[in-house]
PDB file of C-alpha atoms in Angstrom:
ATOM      1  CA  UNK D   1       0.000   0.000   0.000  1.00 66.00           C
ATOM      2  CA  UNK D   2       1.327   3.315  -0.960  1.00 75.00           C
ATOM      3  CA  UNK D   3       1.919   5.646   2.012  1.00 86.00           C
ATOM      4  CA  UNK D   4      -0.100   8.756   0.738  1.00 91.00           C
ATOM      5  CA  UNK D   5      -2.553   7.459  -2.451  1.00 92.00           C
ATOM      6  CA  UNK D   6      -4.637  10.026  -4.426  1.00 93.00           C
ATOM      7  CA  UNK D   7      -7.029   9.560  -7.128  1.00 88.00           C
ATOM      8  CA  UNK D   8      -4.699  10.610 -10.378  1.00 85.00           C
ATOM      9  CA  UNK D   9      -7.865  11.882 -12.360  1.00 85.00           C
ATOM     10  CA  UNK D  10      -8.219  13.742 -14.701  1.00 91.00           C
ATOM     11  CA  UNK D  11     -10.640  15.463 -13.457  1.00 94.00           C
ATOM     12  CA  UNK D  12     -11.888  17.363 -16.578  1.00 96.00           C
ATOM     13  CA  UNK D  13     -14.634  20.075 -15.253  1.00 96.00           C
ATOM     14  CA  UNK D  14     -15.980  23.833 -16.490  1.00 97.00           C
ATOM     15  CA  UNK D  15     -15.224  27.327 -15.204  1.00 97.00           C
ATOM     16  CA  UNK D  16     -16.579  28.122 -12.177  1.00 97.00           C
ATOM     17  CA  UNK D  17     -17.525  25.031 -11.223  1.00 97.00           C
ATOM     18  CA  UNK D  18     -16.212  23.444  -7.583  1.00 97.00           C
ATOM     19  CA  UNK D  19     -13.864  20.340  -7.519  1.00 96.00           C
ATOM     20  CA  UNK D  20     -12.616  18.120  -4.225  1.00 96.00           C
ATOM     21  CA  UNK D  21      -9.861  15.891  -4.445  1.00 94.00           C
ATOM     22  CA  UNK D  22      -9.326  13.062  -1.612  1.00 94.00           C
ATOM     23  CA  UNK D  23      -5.940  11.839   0.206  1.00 95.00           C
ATOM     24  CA  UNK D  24      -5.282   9.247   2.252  1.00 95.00           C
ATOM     25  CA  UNK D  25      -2.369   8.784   4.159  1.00 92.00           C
ATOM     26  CA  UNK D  26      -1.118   5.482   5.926  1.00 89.00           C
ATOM     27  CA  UNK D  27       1.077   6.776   8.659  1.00 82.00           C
ATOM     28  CA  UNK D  28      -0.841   7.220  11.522  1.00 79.00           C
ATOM     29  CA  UNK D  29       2.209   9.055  13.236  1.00 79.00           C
ATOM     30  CA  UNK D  30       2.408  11.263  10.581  1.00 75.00           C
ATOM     31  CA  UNK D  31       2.197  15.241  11.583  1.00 78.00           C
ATOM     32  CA  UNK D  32       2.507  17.850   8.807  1.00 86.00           C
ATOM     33  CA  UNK D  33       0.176  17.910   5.962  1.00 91.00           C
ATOM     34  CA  UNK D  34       0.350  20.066   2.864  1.00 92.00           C
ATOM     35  CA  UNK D  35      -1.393  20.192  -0.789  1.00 95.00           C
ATOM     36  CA  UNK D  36       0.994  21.362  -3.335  1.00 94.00           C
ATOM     37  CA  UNK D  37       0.284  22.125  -6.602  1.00 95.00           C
ATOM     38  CA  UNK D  38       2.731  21.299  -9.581  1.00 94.00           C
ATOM     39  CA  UNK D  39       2.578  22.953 -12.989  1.00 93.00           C
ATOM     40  CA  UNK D  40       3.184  20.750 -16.055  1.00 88.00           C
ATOM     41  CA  UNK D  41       7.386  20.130 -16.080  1.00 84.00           C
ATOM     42  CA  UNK D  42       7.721  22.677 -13.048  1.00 90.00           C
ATOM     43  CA  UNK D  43       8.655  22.021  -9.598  1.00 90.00           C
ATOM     44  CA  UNK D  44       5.752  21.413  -6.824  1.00 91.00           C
ATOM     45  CA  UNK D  45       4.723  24.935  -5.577  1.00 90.00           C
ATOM     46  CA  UNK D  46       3.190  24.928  -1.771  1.00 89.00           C
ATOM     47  CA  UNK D  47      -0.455  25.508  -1.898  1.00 94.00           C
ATOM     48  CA  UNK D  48      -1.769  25.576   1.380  1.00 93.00           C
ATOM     49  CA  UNK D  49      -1.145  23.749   4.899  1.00 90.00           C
ATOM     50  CA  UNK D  50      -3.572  21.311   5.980  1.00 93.00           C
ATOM     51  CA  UNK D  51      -4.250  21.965  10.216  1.00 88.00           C
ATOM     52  CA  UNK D  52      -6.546  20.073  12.328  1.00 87.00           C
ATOM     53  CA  UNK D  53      -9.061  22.557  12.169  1.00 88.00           C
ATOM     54  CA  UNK D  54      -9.236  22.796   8.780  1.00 89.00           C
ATOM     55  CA  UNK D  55      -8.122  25.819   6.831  1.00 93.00           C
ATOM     56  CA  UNK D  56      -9.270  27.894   3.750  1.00 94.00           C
ATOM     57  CA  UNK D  57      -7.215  30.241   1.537  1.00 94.00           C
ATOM     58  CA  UNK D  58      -9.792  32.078  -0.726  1.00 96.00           C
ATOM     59  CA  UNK D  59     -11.060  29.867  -2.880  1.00 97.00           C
ATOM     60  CA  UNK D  60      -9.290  27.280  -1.508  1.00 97.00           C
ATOM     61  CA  UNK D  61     -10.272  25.319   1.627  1.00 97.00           C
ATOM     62  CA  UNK D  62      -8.518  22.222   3.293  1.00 96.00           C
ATOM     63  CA  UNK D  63      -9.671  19.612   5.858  1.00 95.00           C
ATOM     64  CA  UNK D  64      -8.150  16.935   7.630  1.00 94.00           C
ATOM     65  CA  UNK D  65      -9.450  13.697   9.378  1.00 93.00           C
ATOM     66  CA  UNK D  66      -6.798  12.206  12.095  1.00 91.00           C
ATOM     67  CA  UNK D  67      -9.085   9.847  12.776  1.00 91.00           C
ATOM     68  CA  UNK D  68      -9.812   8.052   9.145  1.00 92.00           C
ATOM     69  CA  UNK D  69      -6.018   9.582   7.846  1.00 92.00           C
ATOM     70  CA  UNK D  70      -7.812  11.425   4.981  1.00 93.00           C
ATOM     71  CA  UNK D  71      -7.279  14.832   3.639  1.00 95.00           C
ATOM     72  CA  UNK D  72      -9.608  17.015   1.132  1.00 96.00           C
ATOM     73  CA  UNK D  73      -9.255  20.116  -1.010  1.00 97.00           C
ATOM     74  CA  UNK D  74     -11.970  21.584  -2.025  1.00 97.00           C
ATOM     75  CA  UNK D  75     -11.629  24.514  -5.349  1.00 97.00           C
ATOM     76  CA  UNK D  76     -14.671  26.905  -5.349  1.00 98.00           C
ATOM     77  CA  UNK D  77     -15.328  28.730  -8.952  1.00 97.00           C
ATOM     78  CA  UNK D  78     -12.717  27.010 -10.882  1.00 97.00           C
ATOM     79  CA  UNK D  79     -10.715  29.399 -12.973  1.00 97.00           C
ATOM     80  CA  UNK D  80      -8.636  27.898 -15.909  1.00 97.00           C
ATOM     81  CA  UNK D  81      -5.455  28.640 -14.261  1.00 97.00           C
ATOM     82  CA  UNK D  82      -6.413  26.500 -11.519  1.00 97.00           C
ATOM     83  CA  UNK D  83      -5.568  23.339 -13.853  1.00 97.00           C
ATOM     84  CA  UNK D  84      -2.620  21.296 -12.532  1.00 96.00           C
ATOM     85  CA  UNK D  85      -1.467  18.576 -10.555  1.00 95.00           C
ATOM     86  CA  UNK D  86      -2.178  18.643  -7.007  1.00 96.00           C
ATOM     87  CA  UNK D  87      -0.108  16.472  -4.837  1.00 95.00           C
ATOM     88  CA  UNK D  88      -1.242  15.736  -1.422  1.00 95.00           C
ATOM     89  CA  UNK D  89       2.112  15.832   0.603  1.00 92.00           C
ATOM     90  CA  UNK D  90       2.443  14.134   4.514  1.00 90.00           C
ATOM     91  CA  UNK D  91       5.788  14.863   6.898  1.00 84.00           C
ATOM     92  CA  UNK D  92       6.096  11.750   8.749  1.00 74.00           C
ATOM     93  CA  UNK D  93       8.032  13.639  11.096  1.00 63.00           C
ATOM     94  CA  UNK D  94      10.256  10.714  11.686  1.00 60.00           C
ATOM     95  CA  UNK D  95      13.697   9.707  11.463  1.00 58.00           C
ATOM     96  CA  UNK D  96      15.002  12.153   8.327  1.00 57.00           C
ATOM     97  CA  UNK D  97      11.787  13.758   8.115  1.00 66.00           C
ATOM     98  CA  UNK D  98      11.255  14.523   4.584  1.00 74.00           C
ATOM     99  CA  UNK D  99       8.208  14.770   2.404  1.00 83.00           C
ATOM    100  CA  UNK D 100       6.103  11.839   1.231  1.00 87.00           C
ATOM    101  CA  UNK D 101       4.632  13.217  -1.974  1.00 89.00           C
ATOM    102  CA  UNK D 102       1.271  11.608  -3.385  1.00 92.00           C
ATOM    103  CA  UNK D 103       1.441  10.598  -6.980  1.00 90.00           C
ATOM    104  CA  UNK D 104      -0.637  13.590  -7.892  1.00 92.00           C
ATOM    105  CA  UNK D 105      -4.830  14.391  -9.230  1.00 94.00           C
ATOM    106  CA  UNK D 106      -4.385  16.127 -12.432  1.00 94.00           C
ATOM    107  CA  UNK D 107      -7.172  18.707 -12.785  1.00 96.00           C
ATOM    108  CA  UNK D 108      -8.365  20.378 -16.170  1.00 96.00           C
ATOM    109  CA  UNK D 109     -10.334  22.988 -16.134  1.00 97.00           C
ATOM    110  CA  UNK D 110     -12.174  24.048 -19.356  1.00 96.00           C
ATOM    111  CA  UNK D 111     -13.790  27.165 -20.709  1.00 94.00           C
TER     112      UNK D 111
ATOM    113  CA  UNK I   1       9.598  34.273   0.515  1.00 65.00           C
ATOM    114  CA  UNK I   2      12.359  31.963   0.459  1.00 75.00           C
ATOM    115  CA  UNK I   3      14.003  30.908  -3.226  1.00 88.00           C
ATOM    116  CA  UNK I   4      15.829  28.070  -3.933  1.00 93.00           C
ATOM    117  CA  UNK I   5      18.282  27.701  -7.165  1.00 95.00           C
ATOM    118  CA  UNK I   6      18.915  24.846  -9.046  1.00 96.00           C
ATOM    119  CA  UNK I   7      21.622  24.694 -12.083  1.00 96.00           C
ATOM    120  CA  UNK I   8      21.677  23.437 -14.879  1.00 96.00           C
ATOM    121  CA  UNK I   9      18.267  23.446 -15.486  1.00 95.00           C
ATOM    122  CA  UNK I  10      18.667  21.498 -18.537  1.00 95.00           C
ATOM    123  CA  UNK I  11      21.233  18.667 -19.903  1.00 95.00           C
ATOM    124  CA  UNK I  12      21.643  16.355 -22.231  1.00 96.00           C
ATOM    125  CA  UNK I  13      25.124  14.200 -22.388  1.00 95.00           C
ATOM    126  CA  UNK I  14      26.208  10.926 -23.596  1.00 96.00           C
ATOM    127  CA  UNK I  15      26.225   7.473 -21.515  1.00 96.00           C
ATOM    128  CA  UNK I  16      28.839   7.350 -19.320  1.00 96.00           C
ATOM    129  CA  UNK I  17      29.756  10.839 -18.629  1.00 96.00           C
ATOM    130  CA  UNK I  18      29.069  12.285 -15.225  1.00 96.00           C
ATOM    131  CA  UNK I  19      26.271  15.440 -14.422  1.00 97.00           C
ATOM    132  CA  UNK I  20      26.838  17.932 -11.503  1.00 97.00           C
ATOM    133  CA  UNK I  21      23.639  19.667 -10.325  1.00 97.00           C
ATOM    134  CA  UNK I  22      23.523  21.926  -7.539  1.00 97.00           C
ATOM    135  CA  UNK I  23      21.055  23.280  -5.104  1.00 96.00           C
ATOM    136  CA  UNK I  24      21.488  26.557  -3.564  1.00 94.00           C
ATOM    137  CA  UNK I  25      19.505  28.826  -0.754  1.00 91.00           C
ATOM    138  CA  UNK I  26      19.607  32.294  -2.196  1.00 91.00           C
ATOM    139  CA  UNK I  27      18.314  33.746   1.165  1.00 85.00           C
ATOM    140  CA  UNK I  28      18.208  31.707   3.918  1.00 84.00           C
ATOM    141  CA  UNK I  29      20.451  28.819   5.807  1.00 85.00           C
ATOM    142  CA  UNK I  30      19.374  25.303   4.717  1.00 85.00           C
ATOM    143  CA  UNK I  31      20.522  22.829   7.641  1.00 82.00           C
ATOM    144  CA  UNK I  32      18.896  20.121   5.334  1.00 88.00           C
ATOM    145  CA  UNK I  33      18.449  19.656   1.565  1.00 91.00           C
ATOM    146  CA  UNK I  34      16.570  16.785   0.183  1.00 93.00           C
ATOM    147  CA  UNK I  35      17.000  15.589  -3.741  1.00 95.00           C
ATOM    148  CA  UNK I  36      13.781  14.064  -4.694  1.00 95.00           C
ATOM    149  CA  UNK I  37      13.342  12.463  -8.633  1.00 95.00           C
ATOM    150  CA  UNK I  38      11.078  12.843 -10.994  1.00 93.00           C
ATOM    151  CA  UNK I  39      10.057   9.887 -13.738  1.00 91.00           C
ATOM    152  CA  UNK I  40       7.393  11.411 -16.531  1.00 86.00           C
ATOM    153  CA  UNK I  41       3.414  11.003 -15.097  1.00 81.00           C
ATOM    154  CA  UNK I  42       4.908   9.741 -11.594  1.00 85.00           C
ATOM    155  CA  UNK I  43       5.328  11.440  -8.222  1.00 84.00           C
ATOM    156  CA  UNK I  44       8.140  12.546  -6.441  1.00 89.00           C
ATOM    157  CA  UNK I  45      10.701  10.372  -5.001  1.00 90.00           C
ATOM    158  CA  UNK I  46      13.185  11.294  -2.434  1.00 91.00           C
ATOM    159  CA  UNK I  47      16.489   9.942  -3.243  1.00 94.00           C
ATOM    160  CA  UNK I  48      18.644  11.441  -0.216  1.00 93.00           C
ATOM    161  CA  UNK I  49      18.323  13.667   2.536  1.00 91.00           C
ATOM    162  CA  UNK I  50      21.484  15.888   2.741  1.00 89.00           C
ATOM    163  CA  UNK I  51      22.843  17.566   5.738  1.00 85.00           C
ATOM    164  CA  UNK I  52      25.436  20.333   5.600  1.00 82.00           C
ATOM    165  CA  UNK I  53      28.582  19.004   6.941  1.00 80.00           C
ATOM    166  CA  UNK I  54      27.689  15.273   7.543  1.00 82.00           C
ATOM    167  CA  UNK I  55      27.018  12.364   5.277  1.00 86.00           C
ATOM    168  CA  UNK I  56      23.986  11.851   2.959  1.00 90.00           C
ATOM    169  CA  UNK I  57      21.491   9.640   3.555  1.00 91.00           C
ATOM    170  CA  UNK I  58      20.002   7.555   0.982  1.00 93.00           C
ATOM    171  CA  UNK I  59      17.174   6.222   0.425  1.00 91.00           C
ATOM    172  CA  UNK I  60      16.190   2.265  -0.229  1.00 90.00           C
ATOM    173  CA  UNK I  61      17.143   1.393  -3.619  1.00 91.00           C
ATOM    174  CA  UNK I  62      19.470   4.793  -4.274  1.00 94.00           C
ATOM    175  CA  UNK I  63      23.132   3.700  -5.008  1.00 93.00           C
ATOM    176  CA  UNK I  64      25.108   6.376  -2.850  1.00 92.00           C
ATOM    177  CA  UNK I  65      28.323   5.680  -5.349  1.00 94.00           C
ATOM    178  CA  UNK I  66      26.037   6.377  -8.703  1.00 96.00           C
ATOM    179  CA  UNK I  67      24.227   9.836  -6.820  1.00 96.00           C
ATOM    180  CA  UNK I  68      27.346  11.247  -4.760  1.00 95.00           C
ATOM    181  CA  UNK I  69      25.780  14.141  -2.712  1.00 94.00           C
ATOM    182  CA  UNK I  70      27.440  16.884  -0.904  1.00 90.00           C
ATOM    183  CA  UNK I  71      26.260  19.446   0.987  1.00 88.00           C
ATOM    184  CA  UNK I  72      29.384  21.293   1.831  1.00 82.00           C
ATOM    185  CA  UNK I  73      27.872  25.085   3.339  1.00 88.00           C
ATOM    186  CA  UNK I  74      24.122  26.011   4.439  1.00 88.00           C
ATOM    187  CA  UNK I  75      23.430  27.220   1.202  1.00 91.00           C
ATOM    188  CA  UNK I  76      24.941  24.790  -1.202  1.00 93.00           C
ATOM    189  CA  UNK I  77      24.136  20.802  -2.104  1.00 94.00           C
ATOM    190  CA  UNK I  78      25.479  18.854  -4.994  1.00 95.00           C
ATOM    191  CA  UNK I  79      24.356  16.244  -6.866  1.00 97.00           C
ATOM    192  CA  UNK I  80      26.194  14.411  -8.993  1.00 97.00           C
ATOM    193  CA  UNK I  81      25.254  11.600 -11.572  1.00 97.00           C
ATOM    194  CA  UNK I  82      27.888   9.415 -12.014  1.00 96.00           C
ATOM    195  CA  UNK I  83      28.097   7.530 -15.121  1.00 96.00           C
ATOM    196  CA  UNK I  84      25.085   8.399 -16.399  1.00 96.00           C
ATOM    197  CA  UNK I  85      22.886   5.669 -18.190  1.00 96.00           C
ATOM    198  CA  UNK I  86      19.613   6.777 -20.495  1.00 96.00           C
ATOM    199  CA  UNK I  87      18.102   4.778 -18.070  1.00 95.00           C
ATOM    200  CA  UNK I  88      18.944   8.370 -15.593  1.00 96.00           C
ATOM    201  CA  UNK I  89      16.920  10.351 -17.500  1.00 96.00           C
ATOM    202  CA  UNK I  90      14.695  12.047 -15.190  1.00 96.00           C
ATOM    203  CA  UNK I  91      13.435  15.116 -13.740  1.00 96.00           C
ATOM    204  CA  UNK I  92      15.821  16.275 -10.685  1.00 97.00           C
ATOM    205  CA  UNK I  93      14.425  18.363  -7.536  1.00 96.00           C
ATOM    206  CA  UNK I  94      15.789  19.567  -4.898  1.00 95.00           C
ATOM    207  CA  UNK I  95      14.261  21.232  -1.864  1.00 93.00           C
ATOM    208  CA  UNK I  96      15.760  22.994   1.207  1.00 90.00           C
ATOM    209  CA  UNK I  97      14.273  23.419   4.689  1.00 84.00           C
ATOM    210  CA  UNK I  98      15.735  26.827   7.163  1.00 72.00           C
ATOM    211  CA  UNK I  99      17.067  25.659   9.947  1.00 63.00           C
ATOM    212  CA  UNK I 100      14.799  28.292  11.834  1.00 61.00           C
ATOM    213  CA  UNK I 101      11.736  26.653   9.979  1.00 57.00           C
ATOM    214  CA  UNK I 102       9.925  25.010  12.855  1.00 54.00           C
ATOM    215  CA  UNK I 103       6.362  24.396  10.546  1.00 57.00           C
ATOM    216  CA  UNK I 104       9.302  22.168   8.217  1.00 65.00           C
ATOM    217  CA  UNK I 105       8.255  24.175   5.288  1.00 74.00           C
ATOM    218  CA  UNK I 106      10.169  23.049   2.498  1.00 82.00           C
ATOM    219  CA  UNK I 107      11.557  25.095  -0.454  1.00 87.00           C
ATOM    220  CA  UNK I 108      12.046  23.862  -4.084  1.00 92.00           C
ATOM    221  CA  UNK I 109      14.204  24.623  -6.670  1.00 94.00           C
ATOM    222  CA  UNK I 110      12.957  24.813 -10.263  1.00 94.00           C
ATOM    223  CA  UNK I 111      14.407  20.913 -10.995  1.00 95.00           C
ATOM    224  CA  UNK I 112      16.521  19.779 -13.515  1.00 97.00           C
ATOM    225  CA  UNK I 113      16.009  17.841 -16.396  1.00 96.00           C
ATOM    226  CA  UNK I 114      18.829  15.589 -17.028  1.00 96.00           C
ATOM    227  CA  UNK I 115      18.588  13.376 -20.965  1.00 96.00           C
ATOM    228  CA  UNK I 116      21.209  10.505 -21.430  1.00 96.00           C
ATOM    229  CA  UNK I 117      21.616   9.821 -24.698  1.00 95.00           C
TER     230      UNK I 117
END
């Protein structure tokens, strides 16, 4: 089982319209949790921070589940630049404590 | 907010010959650099983690004497490809946390793309 598994898409959907993608992570220990969004041949750029709470960032909102080790983003009026891969990202915070990338939910939005 | 260099940003060379890529922290101390790879319509994968001053460690399945890392200041790593295979071809990214950084934010450079012919 792969530690942090996302749905790879693509999710194809119009402007404006509002898109979640799931995570789920298999480190129960794990303590850091991030969505970062990666433009096509780019390097990852940090979205947004995931906290217990759950977070939003304009358009952008975040929640996290400790209990069931799942994480959401949620996009609200979907503008074309929003299309990219999101990778949900966990910090295990153990041993060299480095970032477990998911393998990434492509999203394409269309006019 | 914190930037993070990477150089060459592009090469292509012939099988056998060795690639230097470094890392750098244009404005901030990075304690820790971590080289991650890059295969096309995959995820990340951390190869090593990188300290300044000590030894790298690798990760399962990464030969240390292919990827020789060093990480000789706070604002400098290397990564070097030693001969290269086509079979290297990849997208290389590095990423550097501050050493002040307690949320373990972590910085990436703009990756390299390495092409063995």
């Amino acid at each position: 089982r792969k530690e942090v598994e996302q749905d790879p898409g693509p999710f194809n959907v119009p402007e404006g319209a509002t898109v979640a993608f799931n995570c789920t992570y298999s480190n129960s220990a794990s303590q850091s949790f991030f969505w970062y969004r990666q433009d096509c041949r780019k390097e990852p750029k940090l979205l947004m921070s995931v906290y217990s709470s759950g977070n939003e960032d304009g358009r952008f909102t975040a929640q996290l589940n400790r209990a069931s080790q799942y994480i959401s983003l949620l996009i609200r009026d979907s503008k074309l630049s929003d299309s990219a891969t999101y990778l949900c990202v966990v910090n295990f915070h153990t041993g060299r404590r480095a970032l477990t990338f998911g393998s990434g939910t492509r999203l394409q939005v269309q006019p | 907010g914190a930037v993070v260099s990477q150089h060459p940003s592009w090469v292509i060379c012939k099988s056998g010959t060795s690639v230097k890529i470094e890392c750098r922290s244009l404005d901030f101390q990075a304690t820790t650099m971590f080289w991650y790879r890059q295969f096309p319509k995959q995820s990340l994968m951390l190869m090593a983690t990188s300290n300044e001053g000590s030894k790298a460690t690798y990760e399962q399945g990464v030969e240390k004497d292919k990827f020789l890392i060093n990480h000789a200041s706070l604002t400098l790593s290397t990564l070097t490809v030693t001969s290269a295979h086509p079979e290297d071809s990849s997208f290389y990214i590095c990423s550097a946390r501050g050493s002040r950084d307690i949320q373990e934010t972590q910085y990436f450079g703009p990756g390299t793309r390495l092409l063995v012919l």
